[in-house]
Coordinates of C-alpha atoms and ligand atoms in Angstrom, one line a residue:
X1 CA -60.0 97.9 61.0
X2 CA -57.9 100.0 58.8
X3 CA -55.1 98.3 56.4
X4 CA -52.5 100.1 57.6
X5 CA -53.3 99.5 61.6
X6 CA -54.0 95.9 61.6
X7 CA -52.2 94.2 63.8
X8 CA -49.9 91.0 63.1
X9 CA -52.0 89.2 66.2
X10 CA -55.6 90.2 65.3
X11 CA -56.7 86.6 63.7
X12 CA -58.1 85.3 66.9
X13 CA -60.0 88.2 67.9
X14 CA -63.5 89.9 66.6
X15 CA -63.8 92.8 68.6
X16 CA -61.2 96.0 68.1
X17 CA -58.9 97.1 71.0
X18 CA -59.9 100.2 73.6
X19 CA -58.7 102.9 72.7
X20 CA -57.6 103.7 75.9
X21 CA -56.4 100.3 76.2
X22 CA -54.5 100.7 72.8
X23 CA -53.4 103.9 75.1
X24 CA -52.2 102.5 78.0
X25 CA -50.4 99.2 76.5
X26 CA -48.4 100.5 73.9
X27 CA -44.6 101.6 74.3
X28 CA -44.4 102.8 71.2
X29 CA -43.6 106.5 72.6
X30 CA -40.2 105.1 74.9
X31 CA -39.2 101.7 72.5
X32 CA -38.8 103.5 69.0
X33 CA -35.2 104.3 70.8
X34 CA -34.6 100.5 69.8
X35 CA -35.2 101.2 66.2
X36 CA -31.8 99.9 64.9
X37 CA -31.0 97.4 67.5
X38 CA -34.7 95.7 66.2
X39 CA -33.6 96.6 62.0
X40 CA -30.2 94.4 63.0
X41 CA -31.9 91.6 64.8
X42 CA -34.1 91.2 61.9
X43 CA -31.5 91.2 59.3
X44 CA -29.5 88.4 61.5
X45 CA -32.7 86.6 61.8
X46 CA -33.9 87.2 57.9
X47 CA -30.2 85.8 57.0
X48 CA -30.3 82.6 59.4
X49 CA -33.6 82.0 57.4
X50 CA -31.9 82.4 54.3
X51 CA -29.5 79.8 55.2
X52 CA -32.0 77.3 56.7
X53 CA -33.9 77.7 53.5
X54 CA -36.6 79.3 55.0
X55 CA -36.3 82.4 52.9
X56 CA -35.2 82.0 49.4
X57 CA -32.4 84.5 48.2
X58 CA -34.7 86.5 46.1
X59 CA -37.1 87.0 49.3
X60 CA -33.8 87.6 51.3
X61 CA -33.1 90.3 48.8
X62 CA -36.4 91.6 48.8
X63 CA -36.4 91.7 53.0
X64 CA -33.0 93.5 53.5
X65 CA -33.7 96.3 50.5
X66 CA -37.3 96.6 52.8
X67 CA -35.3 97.0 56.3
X68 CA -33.3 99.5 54.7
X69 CA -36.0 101.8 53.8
X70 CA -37.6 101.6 57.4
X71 CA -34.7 102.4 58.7
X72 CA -34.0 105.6 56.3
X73 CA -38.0 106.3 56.8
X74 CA -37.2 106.3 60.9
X75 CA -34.3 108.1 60.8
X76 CA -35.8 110.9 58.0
X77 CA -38.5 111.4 60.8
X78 CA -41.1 110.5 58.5
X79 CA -42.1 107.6 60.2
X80 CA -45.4 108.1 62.1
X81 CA -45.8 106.3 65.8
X82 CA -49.5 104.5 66.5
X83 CA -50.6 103.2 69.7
X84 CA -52.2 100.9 67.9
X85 CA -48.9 99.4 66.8
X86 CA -47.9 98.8 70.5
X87 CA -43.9 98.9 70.0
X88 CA -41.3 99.0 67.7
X89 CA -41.1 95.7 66.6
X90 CA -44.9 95.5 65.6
X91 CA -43.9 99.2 63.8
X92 CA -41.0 97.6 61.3
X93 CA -43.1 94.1 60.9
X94 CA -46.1 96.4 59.8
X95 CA -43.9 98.7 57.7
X96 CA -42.3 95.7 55.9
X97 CA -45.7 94.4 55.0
X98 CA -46.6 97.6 53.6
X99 CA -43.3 97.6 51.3
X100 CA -43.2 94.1 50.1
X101 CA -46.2 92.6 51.2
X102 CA -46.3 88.6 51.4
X103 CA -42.4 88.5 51.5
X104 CA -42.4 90.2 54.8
X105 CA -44.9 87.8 56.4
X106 CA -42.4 85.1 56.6
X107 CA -39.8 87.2 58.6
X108 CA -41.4 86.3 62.4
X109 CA -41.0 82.5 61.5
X110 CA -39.1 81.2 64.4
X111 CA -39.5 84.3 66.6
X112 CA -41.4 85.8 69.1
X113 CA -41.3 89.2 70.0
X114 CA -40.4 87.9 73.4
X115 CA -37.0 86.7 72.1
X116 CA -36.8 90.2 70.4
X117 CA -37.1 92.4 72.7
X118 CA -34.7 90.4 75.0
X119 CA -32.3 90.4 71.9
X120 CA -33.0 94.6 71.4
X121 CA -32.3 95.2 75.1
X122 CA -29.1 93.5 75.0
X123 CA -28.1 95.1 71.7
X124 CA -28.7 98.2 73.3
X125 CA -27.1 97.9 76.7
X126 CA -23.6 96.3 75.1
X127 CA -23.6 100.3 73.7
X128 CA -24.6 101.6 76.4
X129 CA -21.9 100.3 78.4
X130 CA -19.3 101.2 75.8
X131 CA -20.7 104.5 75.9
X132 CA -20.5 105.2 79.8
X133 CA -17.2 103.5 80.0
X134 CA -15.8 106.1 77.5
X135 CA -17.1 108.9 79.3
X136 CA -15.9 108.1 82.7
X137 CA -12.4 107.6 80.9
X138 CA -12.8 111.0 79.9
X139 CA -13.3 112.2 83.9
X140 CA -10.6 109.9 84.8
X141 CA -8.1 112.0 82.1
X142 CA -9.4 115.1 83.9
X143 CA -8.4 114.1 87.3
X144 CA -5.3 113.1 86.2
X145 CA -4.5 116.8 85.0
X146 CA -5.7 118.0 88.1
X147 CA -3.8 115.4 90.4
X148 CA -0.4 116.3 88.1
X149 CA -1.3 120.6 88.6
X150 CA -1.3 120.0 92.3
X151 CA 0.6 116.9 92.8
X152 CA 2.3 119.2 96.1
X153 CA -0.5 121.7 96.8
X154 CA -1.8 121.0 100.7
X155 CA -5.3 120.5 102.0
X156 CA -6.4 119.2 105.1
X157 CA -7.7 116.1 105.2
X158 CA -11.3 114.7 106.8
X159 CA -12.4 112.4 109.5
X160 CA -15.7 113.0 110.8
X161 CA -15.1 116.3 109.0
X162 CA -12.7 117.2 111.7
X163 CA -9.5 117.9 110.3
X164 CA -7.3 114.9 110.4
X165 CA -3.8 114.9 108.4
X166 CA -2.6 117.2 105.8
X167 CA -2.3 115.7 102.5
X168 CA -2.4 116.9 98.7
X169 CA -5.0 117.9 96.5
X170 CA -3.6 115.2 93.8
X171 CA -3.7 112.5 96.4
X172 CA -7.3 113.1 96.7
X173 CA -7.7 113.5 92.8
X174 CA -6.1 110.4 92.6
X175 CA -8.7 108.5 95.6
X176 CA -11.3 109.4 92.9
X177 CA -9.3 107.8 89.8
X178 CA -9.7 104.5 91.2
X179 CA -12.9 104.8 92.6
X180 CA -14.2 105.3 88.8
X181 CA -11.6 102.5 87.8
X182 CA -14.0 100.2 89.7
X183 CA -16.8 101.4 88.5
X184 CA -15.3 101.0 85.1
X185 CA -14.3 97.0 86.2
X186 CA -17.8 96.3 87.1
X187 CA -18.8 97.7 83.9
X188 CA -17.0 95.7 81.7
X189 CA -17.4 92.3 84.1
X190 CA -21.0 92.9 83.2
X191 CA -20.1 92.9 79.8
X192 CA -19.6 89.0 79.3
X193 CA -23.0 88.5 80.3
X194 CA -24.9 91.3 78.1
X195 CA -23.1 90.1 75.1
X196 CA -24.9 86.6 74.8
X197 CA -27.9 86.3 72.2
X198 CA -31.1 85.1 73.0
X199 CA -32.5 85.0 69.6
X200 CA -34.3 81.7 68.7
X201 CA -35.3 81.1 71.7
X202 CA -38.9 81.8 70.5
X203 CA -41.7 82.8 72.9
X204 CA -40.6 80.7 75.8
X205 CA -39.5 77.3 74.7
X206 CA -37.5 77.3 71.6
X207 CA -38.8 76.6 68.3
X208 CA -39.7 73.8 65.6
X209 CA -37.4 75.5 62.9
X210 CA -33.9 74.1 62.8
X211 CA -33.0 77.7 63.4
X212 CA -29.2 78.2 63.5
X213 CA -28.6 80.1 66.8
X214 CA -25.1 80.1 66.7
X215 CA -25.1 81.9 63.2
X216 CA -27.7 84.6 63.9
X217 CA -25.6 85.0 67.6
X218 CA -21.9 85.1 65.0
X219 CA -23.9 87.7 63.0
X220 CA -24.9 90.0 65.5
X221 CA -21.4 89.8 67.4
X222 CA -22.8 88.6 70.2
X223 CA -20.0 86.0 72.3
X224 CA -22.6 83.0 72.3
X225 CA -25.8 82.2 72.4
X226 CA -28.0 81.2 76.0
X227 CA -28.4 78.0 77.1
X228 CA -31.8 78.1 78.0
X229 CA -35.3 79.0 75.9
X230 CA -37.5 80.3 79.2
X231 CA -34.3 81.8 80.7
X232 CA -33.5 83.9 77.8
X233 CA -37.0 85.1 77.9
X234 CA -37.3 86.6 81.0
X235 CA -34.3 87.4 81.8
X236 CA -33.4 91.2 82.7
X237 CA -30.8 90.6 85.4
X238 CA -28.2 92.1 83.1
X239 CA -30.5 95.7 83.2
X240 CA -30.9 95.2 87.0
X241 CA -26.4 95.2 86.8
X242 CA -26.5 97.7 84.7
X243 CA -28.2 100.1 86.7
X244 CA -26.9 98.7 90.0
X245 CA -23.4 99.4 88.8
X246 CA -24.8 102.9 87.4
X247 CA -26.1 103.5 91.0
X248 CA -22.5 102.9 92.9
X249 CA -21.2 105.0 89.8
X250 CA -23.5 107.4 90.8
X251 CA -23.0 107.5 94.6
X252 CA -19.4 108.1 93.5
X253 CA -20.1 111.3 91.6
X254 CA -22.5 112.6 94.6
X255 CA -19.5 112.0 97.4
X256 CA -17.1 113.5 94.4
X257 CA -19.8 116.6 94.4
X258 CA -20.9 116.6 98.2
X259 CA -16.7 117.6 98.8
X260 CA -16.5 120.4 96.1
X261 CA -20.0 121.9 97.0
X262 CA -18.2 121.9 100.8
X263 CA -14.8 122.9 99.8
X264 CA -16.5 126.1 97.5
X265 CA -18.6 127.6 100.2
X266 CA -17.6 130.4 101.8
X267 CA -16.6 129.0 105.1
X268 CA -13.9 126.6 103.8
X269 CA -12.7 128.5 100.2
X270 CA -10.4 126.0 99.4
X271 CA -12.0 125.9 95.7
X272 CA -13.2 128.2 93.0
X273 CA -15.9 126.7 90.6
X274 CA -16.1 128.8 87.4
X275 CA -18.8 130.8 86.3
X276 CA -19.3 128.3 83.3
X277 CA -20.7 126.2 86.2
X278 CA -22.5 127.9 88.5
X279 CA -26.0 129.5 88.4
X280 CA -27.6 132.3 90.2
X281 CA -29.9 133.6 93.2
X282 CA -33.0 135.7 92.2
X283 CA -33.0 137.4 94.9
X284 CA -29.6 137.5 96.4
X285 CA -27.2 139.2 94.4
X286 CA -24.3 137.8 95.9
X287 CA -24.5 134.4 95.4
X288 CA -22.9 131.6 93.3
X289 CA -24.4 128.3 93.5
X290 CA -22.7 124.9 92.7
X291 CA -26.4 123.7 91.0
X292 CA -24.3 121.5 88.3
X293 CA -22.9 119.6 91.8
X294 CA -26.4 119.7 93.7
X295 CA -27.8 118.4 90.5
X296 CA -25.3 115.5 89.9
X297 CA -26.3 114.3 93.9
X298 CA -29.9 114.6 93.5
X299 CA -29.6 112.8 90.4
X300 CA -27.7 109.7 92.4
X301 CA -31.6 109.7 94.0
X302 CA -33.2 109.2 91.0
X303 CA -30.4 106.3 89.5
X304 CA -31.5 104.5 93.3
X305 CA -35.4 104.7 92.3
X306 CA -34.6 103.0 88.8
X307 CA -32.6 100.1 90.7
X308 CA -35.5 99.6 93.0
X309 CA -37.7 100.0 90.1
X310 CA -36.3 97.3 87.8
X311 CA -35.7 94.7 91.0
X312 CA -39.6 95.0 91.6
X313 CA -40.4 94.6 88.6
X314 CA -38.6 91.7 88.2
X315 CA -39.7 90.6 91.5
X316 CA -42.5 88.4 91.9
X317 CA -43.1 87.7 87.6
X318 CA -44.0 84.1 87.0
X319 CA -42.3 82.5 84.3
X320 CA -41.4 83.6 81.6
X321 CA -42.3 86.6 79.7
X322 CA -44.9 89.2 80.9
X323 CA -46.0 92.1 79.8
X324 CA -44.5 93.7 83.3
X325 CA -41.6 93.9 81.6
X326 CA -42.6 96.4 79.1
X327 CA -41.8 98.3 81.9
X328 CA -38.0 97.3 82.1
X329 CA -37.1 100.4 79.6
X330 CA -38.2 103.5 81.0
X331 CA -35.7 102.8 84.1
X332 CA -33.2 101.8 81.7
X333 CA -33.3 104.7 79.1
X334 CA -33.6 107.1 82.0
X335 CA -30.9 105.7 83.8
X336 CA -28.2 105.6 80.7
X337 CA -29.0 109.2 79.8
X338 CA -29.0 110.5 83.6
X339 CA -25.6 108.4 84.5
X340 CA -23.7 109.9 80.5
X341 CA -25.3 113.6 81.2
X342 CA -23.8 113.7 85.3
X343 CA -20.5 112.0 84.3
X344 CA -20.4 115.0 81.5
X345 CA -21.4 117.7 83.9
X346 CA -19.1 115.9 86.8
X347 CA -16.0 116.6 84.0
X348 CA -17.0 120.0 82.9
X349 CA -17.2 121.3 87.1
X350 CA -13.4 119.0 87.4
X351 CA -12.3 121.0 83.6
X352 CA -13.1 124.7 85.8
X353 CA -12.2 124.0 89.0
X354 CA -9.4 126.1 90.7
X355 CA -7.4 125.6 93.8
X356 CA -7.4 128.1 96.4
X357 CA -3.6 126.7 97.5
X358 CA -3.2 129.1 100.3
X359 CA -6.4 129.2 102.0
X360 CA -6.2 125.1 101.6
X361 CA -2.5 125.1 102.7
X362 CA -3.2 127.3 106.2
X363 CA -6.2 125.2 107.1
X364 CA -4.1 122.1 106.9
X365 CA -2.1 124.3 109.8
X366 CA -4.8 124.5 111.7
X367 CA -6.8 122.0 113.7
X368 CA -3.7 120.0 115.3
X369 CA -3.3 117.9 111.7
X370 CA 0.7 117.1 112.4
X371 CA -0.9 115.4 115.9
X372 CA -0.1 112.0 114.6
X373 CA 3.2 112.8 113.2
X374 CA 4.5 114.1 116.5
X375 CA 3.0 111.1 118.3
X376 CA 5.3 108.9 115.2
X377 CA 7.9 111.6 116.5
X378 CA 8.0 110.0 120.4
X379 CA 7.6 106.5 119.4
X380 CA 10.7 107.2 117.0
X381 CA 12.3 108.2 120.6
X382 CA 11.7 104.5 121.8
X383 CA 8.1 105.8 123.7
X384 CA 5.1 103.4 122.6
X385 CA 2.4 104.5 120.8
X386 CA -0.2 104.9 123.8
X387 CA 2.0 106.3 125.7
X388 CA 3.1 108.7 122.8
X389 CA -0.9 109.2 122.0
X390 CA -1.3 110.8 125.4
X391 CA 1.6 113.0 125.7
X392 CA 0.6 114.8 122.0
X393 CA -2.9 114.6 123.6
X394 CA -2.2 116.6 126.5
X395 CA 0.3 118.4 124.3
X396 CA -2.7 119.6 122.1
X397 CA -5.4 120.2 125.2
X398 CA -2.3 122.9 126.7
X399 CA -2.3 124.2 123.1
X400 CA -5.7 124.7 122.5
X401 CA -6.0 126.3 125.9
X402 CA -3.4 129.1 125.1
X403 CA -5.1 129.5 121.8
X404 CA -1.7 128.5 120.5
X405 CA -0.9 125.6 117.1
X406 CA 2.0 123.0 117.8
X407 CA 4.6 124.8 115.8
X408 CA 3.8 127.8 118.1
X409 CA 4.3 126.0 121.3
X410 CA 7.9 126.8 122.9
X411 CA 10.9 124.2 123.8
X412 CA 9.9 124.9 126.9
X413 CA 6.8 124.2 126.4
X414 CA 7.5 121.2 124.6
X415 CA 9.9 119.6 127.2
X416 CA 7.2 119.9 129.9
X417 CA 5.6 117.3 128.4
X418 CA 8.2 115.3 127.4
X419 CA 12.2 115.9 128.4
X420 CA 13.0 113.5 124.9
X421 CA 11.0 116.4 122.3
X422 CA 14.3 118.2 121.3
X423 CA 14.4 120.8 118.3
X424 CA 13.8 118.7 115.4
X425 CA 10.1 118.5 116.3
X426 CA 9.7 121.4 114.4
X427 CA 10.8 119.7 110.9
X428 CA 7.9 117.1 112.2
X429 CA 5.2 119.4 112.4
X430 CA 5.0 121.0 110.0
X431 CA 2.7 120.2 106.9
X432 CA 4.8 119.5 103.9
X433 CA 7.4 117.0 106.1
X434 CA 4.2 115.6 107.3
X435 CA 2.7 114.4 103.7
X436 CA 5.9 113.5 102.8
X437 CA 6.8 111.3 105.7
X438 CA 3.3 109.1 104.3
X439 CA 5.8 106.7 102.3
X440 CA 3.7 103.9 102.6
X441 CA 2.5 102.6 99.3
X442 CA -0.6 104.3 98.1
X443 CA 0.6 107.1 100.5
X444 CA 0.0 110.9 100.4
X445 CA 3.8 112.1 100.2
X446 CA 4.7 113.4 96.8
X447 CA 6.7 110.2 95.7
X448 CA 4.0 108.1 96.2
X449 CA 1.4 110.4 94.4
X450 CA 3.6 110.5 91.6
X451 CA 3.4 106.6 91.4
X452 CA -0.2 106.5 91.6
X453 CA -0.6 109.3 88.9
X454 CA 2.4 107.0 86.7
X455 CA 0.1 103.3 87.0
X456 CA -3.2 106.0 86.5
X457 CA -1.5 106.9 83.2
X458 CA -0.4 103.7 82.2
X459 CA -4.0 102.2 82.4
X460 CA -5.6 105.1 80.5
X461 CA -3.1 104.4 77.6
X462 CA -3.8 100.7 77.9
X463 CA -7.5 101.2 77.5
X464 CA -6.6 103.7 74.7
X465 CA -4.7 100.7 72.9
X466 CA -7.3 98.5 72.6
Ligands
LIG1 N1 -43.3 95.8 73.9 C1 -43.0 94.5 74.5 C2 -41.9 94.7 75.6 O1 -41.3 95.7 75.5 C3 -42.5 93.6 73.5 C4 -42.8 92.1 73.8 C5 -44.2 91.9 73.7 N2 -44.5 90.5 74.0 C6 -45.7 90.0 74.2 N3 -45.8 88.7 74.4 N4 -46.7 90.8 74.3 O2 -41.7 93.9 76.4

């Protein structure tokens, strides 16, 4: 075999590797993404040596200098991937050897790659989740513009995609703030359980060394260090979190889409994407497709496969480490860049989109949506509710059969059905006196928009503080 191929485990065999095997087992091609999480674990681990006397300081010295220069080498592009190298951490261990030779062959005292890759992963996810959390804090800002632009601009609102009551565009903008303000919570709860190092814990069951846990767990800012040596190892319940809470993330942004890419077609028009965000037909000139939105909810599909991906890996493994969960980081890189690149997309399509307020406005007229509010109207007049339900019902059936909305119904009309309706119905229904009667906290009348849109912007600055 070749000097600068051998690999760290070839004592115990005589016969080289497939090639195809070599192939087929390496990750080399999806794991160098761990480059510097592996260059940090092995400077912690090179240092907690140090102080166990392990490594002396020159050798310490010689090791960090070394790490250095990988690192440089990686980042230059200079370094070149083998398959016969298998990963990452097999890559820098080799490289090291080549730079300092003997010094480098004490670095793996004490560890297994099994306890490295565990300690990469987390290294990597505790970014990760910084880096999604910032970016939905970004869309959340965005809606926020949007809910304060049309804190009082009308727009029917759904059941069943019927329309149901009026209410405002910012009410709805601000429905979507919180959604992402859960997501944002699970995030961070999952936090406490990424940030814990599982360094030392060797290849399954600790090790002989008096290594110093705590130290390399201090140095690596992890919160702690886990409890248990086979645990630690085969543990990926924190990238099954991840990606479940990336997948609820995800379904968010495909309901946020699955509205706009309604509210822009032709038929509704309550919305105008921009150009910026819209592709498109080959053949028919006339159209203007929301793909950017299509793409985000066919995406959500993909974030689902990755959830059921990692669970079945994870499934039926025996203890602890196998080589099944090589497989853990394809789903997981996939999933980080898919989840960052739709919560992007999702902000530019919120950054250009334009409310049609009269088209939105006369819809909300339409389709009976003040109903409710004259039925609140009669029970105001002492009638109970039921009773009230099926005056406004027969109200609405008379309506509908003369082709006719409520406000254009007659006091004639009106008193046919009920001798209590007196003038003032009017002021009931129509839209604006209908979203603003909604006083109820978390309500759609302007007032209580406004206080949504205040705690909104009091929980974006605190994030901002810290
Ligand atoms: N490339 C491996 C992985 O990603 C590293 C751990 C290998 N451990 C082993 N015992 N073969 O899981």
């Amino acid at each position: 075999m070749a000097k600068n191929t051998k690999k760290p485990w070839q004592g115990r065999f005589s016969g080289k590797t497939d090639k195809f095997v070599e192939g087929f087992t390496s990750s080399i091609d999806f794991d160098n993404r761990l480059y510097e999480y592996d260059i940090q674990g092995s400077i912690a681990h090179s240092m907690m040596l140090n102080s166990i006397g392990i490594l002396s300081d020159t050798e310490l010295k010689k090791i960090l200098l070394a790490l250095e220069k990988v690192k440089k080498k990686i980042e230059s592009g200079k370094m070149v991937w083998k398959d016969s190298l298998e990963d990452i951490h097999m890559h820098i261990e080799h490289e090291l050897i080549e730079l300092i030779g003997d010094t480098a062959k004490k670095i793996h005292t004490g560890r297994s790659r099994n306890d490295q890759v565990a300690t990469d992963i987390r290294l990597y996810v505790r970014d990760e989740i910084r880096n999604v959390h910032e970016s939905i804090i970004i869309l959340q800002k965005t809606l926020i513009t949007l809910a304060e632009k049309y804190s009082k601009s009308i727009i029917p609102g759904f059941t069943h995609l019927q329309v149901a009551q009026p209410m405002t565009f910012g009410f709805i903008m601000m429905a979507w703030f919180f959604m992402l303000e859960r997501d944002k919570a699970r995030y961070i709860d999952s936090y406490k359980r990424v940030n814990i190092s599982p360094l030392g814990a060797g290849a399954l069951s600790g090790s002989s060394h008096k290594l110093d846990r705590e130290y390399t767990a201090k140095l690596l800012e992890f919160d702690g260090s886990t409890d248990n040596a086979l645990d630690s190892v085969s543990d990926r319940d924190f990238i099954v979190e991840f990606i479940s809470n990336s997948s609820l993330l995800m379904s968010h942004l495909s309901r946020f889409s699955e509205e706009i890419i309604i509210w822009c077609s032709t038929m509704y028009n309550f919305v105008d994407l921009d150009d910026k965000v819209c592709t498109g037909s080959s053949i028919m000139p006339q159209k203007k497709n929301p793909d950017v939105l299509e793409l985000i909810r066919g995406k959500t599909g993909t974030v689902y496969g990755q959830l059921v991906n990692i669970l079945t890996i994870m499934k039926a493994q025996p203890f602890a480490y196998n080589r099944d969960n090589q497989e853990d980081k394809p789903a997981l890189f996939s999933c980080v860049d898919t989840v960052i690149m739709s919560v992007q997309a999702m902000n530019i399509c919120f950054e250009n989109l334009k409310l049609n307020e009269n088209i939105a406005k006369n819809s909300a007229k339409k389709g009976y949506s003040t109903a409710t509010d004259f039925a609140d109207y009669l029970v105001k007049k002492q009638i109970p509710f039921r009773d009230a339900h099926e005056i406004v019902g027969k109200t609405v059936a008379y309506a509908v059969s003369k082709k006719l909305d409520l406000d254009e119904l007659s006091m004639k009309d009106f008193k046919s059905f009920s001798s209590l309706i007196e003038e003032d119905i009017f002021d009931f229904l129509n839209v604006e006196g209908s979203v603003n009667s909604k006083q109820t906290s978390g309500g759609t009348s302007y007032e209580q928009v406004k206080i949504q849109i205040r705690k909104a912007k009091k929980i974006i600055k605190e994030y901002e503080k810290n």
